[in-house]
Short mmCIF file of C-alpha atoms and ligand atoms in Angstrom, two decimals:
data_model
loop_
_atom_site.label_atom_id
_atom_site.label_comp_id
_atom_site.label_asym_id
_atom_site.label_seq_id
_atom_site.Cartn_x
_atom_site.Cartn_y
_atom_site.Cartn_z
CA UNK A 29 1.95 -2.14 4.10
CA UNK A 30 5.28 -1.34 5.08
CA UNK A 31 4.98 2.11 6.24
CA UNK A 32 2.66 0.35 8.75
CA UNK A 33 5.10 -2.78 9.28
CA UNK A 34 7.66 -0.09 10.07
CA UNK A 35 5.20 1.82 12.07
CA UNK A 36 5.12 -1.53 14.35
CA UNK A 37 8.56 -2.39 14.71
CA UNK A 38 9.30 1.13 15.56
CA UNK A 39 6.77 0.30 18.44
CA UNK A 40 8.40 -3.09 19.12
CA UNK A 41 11.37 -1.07 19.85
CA UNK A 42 10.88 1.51 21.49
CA UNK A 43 8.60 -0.33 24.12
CA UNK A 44 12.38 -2.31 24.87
CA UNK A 45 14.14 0.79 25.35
CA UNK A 46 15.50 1.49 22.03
CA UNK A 47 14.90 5.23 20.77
CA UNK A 48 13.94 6.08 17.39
CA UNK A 49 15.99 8.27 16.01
CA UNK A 50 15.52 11.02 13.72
CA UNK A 51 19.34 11.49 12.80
CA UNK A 52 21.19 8.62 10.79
CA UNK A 53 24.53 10.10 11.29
CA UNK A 54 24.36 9.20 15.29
CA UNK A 55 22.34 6.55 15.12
CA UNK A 56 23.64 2.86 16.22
CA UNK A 57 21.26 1.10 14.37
CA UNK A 58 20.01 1.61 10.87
CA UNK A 59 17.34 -0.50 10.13
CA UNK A 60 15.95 -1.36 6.50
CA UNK A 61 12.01 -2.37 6.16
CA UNK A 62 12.33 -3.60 2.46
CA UNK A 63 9.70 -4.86 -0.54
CA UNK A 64 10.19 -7.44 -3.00
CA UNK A 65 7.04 -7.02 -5.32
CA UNK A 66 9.66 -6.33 -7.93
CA UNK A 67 12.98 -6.55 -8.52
CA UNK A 68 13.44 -2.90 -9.08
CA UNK A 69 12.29 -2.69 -5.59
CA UNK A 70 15.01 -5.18 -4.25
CA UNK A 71 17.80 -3.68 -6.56
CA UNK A 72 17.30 -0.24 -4.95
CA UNK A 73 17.53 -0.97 -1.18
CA UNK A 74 20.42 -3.28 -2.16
CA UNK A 75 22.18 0.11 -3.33
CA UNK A 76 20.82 2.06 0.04
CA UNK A 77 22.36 -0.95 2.14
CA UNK A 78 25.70 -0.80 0.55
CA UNK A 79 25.35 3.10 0.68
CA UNK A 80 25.05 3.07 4.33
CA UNK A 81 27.72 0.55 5.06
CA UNK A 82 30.48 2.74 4.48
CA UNK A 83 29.58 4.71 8.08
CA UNK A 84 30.73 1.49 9.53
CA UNK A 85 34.69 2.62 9.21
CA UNK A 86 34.00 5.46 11.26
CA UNK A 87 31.46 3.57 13.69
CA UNK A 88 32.46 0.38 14.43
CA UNK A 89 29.49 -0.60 16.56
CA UNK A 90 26.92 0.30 13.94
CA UNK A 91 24.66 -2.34 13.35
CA UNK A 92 22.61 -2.34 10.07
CA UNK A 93 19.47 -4.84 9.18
CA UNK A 94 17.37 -5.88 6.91
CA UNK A 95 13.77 -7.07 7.64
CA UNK A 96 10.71 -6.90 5.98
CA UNK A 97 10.03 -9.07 2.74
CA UNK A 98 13.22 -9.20 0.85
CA UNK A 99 14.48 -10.32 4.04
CA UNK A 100 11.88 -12.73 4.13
CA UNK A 101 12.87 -14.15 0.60
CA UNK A 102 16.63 -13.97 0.56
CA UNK A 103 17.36 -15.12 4.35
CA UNK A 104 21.17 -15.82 4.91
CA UNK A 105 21.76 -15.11 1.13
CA UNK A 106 21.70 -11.33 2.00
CA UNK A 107 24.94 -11.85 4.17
CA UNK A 108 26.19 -13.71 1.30
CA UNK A 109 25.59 -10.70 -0.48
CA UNK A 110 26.68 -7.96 1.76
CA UNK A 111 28.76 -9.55 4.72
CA UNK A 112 28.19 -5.99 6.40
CA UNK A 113 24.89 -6.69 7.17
CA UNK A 114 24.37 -7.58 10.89
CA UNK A 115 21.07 -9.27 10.95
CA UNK A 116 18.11 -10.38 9.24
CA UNK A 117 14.52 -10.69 10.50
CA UNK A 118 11.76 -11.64 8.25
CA UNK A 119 8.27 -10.59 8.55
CA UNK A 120 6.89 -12.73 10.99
CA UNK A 121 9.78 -12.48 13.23
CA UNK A 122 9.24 -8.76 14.79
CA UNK A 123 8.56 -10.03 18.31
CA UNK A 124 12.22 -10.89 18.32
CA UNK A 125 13.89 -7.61 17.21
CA UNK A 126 14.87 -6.45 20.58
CA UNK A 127 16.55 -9.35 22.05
CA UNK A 128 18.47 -10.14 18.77
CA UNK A 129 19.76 -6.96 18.36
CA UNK A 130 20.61 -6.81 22.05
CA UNK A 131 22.52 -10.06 21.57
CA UNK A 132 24.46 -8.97 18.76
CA UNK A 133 25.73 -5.75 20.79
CA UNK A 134 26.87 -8.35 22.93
CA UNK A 135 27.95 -10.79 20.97
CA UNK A 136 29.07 -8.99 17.11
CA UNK A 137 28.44 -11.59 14.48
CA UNK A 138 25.42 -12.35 11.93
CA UNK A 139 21.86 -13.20 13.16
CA UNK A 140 19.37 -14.33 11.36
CA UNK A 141 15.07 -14.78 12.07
CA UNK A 142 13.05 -16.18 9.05
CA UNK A 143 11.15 -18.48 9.85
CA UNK A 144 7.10 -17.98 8.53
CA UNK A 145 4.76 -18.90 11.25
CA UNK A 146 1.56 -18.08 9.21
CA UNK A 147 -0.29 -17.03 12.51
CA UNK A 148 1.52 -13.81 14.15
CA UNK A 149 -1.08 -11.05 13.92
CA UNK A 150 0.64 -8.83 16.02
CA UNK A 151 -1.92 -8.40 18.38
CA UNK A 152 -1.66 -6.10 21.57
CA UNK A 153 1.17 -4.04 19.70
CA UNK A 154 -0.05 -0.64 19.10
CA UNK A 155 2.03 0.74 15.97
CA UNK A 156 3.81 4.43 16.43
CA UNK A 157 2.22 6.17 13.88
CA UNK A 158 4.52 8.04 11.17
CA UNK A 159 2.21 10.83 10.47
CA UNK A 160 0.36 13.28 12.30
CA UNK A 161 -3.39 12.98 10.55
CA UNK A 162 -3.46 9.87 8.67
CA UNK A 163 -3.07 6.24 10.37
CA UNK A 164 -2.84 2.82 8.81
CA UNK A 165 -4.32 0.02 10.35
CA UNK A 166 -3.56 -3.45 10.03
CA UNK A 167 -6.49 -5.33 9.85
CA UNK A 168 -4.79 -8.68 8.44
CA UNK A 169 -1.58 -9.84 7.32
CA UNK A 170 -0.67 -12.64 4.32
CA UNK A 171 -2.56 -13.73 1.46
CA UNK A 172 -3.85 -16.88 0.53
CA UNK A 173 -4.51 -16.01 -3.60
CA UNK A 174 -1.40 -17.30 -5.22
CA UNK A 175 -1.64 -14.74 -8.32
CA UNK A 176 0.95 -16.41 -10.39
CA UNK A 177 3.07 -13.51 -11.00
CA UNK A 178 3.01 -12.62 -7.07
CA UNK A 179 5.73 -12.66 -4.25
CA UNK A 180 3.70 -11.93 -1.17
CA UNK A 181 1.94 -15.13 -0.46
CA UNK A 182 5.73 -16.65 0.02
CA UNK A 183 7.14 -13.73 2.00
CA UNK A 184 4.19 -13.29 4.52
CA UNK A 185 2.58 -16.05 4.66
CA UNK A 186 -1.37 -17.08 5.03
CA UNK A 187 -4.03 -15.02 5.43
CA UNK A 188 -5.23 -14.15 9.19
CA UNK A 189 -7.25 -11.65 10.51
CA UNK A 190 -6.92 -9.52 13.64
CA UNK A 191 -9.51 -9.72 16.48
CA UNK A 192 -12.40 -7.87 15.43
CA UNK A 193 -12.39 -6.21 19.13
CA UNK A 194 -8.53 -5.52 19.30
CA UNK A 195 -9.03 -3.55 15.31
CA UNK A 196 -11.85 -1.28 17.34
CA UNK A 197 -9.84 -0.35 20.60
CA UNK A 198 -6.70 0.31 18.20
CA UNK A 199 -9.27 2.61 16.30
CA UNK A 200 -10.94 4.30 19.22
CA UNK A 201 -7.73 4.81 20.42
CA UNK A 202 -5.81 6.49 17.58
CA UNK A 203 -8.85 8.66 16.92
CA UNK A 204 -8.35 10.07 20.67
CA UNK A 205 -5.27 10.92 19.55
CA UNK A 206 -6.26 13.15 16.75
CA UNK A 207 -5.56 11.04 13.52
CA UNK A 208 -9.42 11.68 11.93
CA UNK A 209 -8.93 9.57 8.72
CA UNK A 210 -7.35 6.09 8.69
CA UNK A 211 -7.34 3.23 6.28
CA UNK A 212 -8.10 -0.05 7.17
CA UNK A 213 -4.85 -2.77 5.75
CA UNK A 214 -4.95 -5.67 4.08
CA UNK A 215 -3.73 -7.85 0.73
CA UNK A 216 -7.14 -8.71 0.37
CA UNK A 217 -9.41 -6.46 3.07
CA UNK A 218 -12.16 -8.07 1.34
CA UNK A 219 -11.91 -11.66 3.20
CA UNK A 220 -11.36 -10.40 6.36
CA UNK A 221 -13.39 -12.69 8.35
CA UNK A 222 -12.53 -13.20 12.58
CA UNK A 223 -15.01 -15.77 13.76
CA UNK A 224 -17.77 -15.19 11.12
CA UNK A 225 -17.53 -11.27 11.19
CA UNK A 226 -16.92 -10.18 7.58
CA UNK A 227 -15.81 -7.19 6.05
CA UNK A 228 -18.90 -5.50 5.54
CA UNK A 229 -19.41 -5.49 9.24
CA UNK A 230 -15.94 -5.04 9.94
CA UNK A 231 -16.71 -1.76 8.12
CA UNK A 232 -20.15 -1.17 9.43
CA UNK A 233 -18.66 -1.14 13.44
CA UNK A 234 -15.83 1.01 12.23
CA UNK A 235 -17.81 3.90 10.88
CA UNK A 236 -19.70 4.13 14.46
CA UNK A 237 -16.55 4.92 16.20
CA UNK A 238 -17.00 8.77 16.59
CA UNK A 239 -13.81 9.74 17.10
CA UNK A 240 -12.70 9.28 13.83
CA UNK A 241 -14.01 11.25 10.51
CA UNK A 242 -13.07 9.18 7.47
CA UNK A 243 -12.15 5.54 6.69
CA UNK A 244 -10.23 4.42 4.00
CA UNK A 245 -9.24 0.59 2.78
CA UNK A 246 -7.06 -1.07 0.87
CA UNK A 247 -6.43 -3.12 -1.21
CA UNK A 248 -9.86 -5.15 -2.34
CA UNK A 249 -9.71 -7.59 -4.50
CA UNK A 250 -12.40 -7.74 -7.64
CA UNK A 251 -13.03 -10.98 -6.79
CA UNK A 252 -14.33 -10.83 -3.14
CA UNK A 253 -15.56 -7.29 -3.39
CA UNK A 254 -19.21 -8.07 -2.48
CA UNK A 255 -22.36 -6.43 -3.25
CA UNK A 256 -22.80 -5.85 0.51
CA UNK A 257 -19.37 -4.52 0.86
CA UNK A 258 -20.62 -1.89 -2.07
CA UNK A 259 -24.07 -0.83 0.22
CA UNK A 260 -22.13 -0.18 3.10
CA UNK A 261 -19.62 1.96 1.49
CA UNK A 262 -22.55 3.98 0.41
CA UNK A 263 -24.59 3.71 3.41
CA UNK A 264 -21.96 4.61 5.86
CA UNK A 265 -20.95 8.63 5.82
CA UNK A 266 -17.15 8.15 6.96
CA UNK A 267 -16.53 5.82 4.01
CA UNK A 268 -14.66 8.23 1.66
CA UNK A 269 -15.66 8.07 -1.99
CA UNK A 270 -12.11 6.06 -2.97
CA UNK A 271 -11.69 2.81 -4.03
CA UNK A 272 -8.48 0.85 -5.16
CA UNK A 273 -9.12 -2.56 -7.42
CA UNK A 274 -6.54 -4.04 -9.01
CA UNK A 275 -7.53 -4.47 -12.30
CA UNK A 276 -3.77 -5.82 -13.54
CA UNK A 277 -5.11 -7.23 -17.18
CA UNK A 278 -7.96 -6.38 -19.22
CA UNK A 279 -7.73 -9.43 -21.16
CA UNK A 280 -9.69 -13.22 -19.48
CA UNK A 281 -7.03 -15.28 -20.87
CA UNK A 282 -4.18 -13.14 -19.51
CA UNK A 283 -6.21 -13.06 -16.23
CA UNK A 284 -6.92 -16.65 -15.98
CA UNK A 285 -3.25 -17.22 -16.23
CA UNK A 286 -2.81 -14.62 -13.63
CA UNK A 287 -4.92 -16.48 -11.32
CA UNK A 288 -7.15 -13.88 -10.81
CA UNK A 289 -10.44 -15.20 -10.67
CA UNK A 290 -12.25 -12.93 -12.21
CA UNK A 291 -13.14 -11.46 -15.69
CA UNK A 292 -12.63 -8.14 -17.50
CA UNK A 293 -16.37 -8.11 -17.73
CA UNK A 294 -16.81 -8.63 -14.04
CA UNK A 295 -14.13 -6.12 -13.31
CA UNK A 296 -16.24 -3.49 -15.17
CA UNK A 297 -19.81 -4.62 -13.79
CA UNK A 298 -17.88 -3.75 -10.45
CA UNK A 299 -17.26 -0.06 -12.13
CA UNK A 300 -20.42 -0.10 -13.19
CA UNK A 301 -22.19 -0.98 -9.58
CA UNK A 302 -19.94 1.61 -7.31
CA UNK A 303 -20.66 4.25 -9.34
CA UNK A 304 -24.33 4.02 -9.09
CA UNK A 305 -24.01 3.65 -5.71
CA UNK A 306 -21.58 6.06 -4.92
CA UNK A 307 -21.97 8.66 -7.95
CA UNK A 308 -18.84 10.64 -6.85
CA UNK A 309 -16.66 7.52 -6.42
CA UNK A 310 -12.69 8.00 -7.54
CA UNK A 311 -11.25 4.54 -8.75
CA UNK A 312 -7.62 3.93 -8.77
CA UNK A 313 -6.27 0.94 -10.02
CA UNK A 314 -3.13 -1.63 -10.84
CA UNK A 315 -2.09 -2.95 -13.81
CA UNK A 316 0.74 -5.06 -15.36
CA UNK A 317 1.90 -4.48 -18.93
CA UNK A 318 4.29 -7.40 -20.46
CA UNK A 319 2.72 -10.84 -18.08
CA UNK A 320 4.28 -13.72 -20.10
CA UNK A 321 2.44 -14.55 -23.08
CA UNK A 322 0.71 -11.32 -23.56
CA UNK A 323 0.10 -10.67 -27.01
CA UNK A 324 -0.21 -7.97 -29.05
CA UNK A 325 -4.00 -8.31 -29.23
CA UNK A 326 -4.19 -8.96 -25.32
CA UNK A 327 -2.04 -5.92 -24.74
CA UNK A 328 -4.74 -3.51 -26.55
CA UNK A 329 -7.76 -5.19 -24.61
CA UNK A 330 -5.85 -3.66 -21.40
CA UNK A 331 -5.38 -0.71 -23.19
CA UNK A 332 -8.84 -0.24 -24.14
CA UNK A 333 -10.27 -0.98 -20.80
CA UNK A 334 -8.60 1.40 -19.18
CA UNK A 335 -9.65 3.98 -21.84
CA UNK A 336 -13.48 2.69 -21.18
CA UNK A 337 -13.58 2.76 -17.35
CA UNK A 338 -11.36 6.23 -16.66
CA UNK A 339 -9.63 5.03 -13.22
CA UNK A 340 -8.66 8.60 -11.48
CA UNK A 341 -4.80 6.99 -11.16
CA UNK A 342 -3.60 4.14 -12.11
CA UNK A 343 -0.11 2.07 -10.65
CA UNK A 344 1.76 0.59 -13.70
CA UNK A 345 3.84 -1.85 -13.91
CA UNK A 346 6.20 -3.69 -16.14
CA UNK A 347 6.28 -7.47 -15.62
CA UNK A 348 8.88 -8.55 -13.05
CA UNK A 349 9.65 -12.21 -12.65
CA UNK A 350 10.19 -13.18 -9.11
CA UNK A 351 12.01 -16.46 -8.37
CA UNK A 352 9.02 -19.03 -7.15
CA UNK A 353 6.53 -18.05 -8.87
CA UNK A 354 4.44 -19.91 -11.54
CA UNK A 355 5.09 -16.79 -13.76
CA UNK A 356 8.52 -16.79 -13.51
CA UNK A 357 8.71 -20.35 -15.12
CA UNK A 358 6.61 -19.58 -17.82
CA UNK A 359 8.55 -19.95 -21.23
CA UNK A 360 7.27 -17.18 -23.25
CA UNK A 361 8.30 -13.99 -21.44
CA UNK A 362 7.93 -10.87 -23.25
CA UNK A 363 11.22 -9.17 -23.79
CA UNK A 364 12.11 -6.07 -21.66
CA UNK A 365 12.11 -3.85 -24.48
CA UNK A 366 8.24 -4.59 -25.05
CA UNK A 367 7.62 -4.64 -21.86
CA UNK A 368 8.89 -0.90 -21.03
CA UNK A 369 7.07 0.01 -24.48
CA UNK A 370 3.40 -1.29 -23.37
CA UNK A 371 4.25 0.09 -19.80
CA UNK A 372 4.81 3.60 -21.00
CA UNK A 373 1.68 3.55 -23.74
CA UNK A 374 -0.64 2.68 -20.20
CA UNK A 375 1.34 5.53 -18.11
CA UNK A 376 0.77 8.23 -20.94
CA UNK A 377 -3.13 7.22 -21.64
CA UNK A 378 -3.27 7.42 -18.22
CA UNK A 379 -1.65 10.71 -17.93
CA UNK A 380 -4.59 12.12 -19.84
CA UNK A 381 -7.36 10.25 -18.05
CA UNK A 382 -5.87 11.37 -14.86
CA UNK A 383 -5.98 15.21 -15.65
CA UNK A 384 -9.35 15.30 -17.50
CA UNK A 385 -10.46 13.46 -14.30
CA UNK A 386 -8.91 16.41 -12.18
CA UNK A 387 -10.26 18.82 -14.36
CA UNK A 388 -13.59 17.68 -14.13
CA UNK A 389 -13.63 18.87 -10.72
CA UNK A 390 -12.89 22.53 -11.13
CA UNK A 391 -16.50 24.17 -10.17
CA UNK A 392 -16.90 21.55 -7.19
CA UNK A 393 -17.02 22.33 -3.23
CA UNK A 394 -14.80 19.77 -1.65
CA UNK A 395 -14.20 18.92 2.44
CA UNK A 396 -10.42 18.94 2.55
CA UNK A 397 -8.52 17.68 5.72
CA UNK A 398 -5.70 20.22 6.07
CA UNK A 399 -2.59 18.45 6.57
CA UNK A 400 0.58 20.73 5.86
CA UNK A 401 1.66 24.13 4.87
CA UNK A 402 2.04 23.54 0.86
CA UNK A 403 5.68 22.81 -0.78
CA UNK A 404 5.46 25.63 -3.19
CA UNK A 405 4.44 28.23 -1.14
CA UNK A 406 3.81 29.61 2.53
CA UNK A 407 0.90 31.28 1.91
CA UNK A 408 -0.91 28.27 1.11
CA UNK A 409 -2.18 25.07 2.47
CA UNK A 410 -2.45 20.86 1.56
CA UNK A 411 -4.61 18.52 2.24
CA UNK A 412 -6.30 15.86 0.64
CA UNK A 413 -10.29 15.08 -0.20
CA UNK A 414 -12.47 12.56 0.68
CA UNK A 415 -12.06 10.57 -2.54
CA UNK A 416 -8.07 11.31 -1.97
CA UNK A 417 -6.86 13.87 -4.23
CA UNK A 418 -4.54 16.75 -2.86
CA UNK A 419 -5.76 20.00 -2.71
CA UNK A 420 -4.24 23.42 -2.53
CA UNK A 421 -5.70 26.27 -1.37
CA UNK A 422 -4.52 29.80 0.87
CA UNK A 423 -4.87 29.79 4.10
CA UNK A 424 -3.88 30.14 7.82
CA UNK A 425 -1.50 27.84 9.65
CA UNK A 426 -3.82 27.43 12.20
CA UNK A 427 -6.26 25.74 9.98
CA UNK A 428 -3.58 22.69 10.04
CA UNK A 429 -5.51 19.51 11.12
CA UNK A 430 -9.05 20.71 10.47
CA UNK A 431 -11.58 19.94 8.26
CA UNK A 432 -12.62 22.73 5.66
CA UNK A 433 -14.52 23.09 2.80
CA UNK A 434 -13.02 24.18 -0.63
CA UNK A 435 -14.65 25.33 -4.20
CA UNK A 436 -12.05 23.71 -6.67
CA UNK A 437 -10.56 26.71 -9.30
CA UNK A 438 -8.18 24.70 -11.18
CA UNK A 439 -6.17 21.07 -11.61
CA UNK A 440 -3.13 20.44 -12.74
CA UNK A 441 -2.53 16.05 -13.36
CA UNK A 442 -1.67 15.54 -9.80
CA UNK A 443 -2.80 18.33 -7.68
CA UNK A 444 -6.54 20.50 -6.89
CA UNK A 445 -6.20 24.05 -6.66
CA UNK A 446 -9.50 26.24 -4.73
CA UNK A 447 -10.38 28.94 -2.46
CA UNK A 448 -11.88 28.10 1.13
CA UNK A 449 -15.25 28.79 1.74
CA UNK A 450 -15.28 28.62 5.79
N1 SAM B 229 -3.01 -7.48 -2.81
C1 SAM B 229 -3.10 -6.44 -3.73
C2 SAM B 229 -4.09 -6.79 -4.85
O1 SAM B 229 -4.21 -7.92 -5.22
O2 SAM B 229 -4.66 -5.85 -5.38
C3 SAM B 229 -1.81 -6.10 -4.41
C4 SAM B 229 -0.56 -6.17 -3.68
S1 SAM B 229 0.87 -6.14 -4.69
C5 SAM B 229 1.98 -6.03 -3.42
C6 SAM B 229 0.78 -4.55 -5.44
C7 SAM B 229 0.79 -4.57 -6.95
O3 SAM B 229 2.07 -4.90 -7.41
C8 SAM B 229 -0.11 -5.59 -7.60
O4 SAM B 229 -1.43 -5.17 -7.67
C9 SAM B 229 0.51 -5.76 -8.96
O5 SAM B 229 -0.03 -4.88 -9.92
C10 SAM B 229 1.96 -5.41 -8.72
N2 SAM B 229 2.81 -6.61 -8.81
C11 SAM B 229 2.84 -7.67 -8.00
N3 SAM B 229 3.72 -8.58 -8.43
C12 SAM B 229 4.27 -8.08 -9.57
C13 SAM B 229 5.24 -8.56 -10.51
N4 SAM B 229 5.81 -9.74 -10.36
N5 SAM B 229 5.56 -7.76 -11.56
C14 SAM B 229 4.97 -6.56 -11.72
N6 SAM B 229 4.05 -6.06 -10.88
C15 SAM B 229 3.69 -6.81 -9.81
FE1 SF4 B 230 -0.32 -10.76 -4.50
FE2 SF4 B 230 -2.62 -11.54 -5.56
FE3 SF4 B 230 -2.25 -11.69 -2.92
FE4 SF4 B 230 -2.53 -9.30 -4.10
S1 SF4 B 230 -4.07 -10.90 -4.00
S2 SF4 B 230 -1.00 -9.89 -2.58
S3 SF4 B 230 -1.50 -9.62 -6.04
S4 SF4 B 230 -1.17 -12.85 -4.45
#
């Protein structure tokens, strides 16, 4: 989300005659997109901000920002912070970027933009995208599920949708310009809805656009993934095999506390339906370890879940209490020291999942979209699958940004290892 924020404001930018730049050390604007889903997240960028502000001695007309959710959340308090920082625009605010940095060139002082409007979609803005084969695309913005432990339904707002029409031209359009796979954006793709078209038609349109090869989405929620949403992933061939679905609990009372709205048995009749209709399906997943109240007993329920479906990857996370939400308030929050222990028993079942899962591909023929010359050597080339797993393999340069197909020798826990077959 915001790789693809930044993707937009870099557009919002340079379409006012700002350049991006590619060089920090002569730029005259440093710009930070940031996340607040965590603290951790927040305490980082903090250290990157105060990092950066030293270049001001030598450049006294840098300006540095901050946009983006943290932004969003801490407003004026981030000057309070860091009295450095030039301005502050949160997420709704883009539109503005230009002429307040403009201004402040102008006139040096602090400027801050925060103010939610629940209803800027961004429409008409076409996002500069970062990479050369992939492109995300925003489909909606906000969230309207109030998960208790959650940040983002404060920080951007309610749910929308984009036009149905503008999400097709944007599509058509990027797939002219060579990106072949993109994934479709949302907190929750699965209530899309733009006057009455859902997601499952959303999806259905997309995958007759023929100038792109593979569609992605993310993130769906367990509770609005639909049965119909499940046949057209199957029916449609540029649907890869790769679903995310937040599982975050494998426990109903931890998940009813959550706000989840759904069950652990509901989460794994969802398993259980996309992989009989998609048999080659990879599921990735979230989950938190350490929610308040999360006993002992709850813990293991997660634990066990995760051992019974097999998710390809999971996204762990240790409970982090954001200011605002119910979670936050509740009184019996696990102490740090648990939660790190429960977080690292998930990350090292899922360690072994992960590579089994990997392994169990050696043998396979795979179509891999070649996307770079590999890290660890020259000789050899990277790209990912259709159900998103990298994959390594010799080859020429010039095979860069084609589509080729790949019998799988070997896995390591992160990365596929073959020999090209054409
Ligand atoms: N909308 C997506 C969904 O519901 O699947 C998730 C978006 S959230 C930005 C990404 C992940 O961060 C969540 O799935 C959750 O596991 C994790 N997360 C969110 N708030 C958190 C918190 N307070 N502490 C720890 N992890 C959190
Ligand atoms: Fe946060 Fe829940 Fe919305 Fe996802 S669905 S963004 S976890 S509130």
């Amino acid at each position: 989300m915001n790789v693809a924020d930044s993707e937009l404001v870099a557009s919002i930018l340079s379409t006012n005659n700002f350049k991006i730049s590619q060089d920090i050390d002569n730029s005259d604007i440093i710009i930070f997109n940031t996340c607040s889903v965590r603290q951790h997240a927040e305490d980082r960028v903090l250290g990157r901000i105060n990092n950066e502000m030293s270049r001001k001695q030598s450049k006294k007309d840098l300006k540095i920002g901050v946009i983006g959710c943290m932004a969003q959340r801490l407003g004026n308090k981030l000057n309070e912070y860091n009295r450095n920082i030039d301005f502050v625009v949160g997420t709704d605010q883009y539109r503005n970027l230009p002429e307040i940095i403009t201004n402040l060139f102008e006139n040096p002082g602090f400027e801050s933009e925060t103010i939610v409007n629940n209803k800027e979609i961004y429409e008409d803005l076409y996002p500069i995208h970062s990479g050369k084969f992939n492109a995300f695309v925003t489909i909606m913005r906000g969230c309207n599920n109030f998960c208790s432990y959650c940040i983002v339904p404060y920080v951007r707002g309610r749910e929308r949708s984009k036009a149905i029409d503008d999400i097709l031209k944007e599509i058509k359009t990027i797939g002219e310009k060579g990106f072949k796979d993109i994934t479709l954006l949302g907190q929750n793709v699965n209530s899309y809805n733009y006057e009455g078209v859902n997601f499952a038609e959303l999806l259905r349109k997309v995958n007759k656009i023929d100038t792109i090869r593979r569609i992605r989405f993310i993130t769906s929620h367990p509770k609005d993934l639909s049965d119909e949403v499940i046949k057209v992933m199957s029916n449609s061939e540029k649907v890869c095999e790769h679903l995310h679905l937040a599982l975050q609990s494998g426990d109903d009372e931890v998940l009813k506390k959550m706000n989840r709205g759904y069950t652990a048995e509901h989460f794994y009749k969802i398993v259980q339906k996309l992989r009989k209709a998609i048999p080659e399906i990879a599921i990735t997943t979230d989950v938190i370890a350490g929610f308040p109240g999360e006993t002992e007993e709850q813990f293991q329920r997660t634990y066990d879940l995760m051992k019974k479906i097999k998710f390809d990857y999971a996204f762990t996370f240790k409970f982090s209490p954001r200011e605002g939400t119910k979670a936050s308030k509740f009184k019996d929050q696990i102490p740090e020291e648990i939660r790190l222990e429960r977080l690292q028993k998930l990350i090292k079942l899922q360690e072994k999942i992960t590579l089994k899962k990997y392994k169990d591909q050696i043998g396979k023929t795979k179509e891999i979209y070649v996307e770079k010359v590999s890290k660890k050597s020259e000789d050899e080339l990277s790209g990912k699958s259709r159900d998103f797993k990298i994959t390594v393999f010799k080859g020429d340069k010039s095979l860069i940004g084609d589509f080729v197909n790949v019998k799988i020798t070997d896995a390591t826990g992160w990365t596929l290892k073959g020999k090209i077959l054409n």
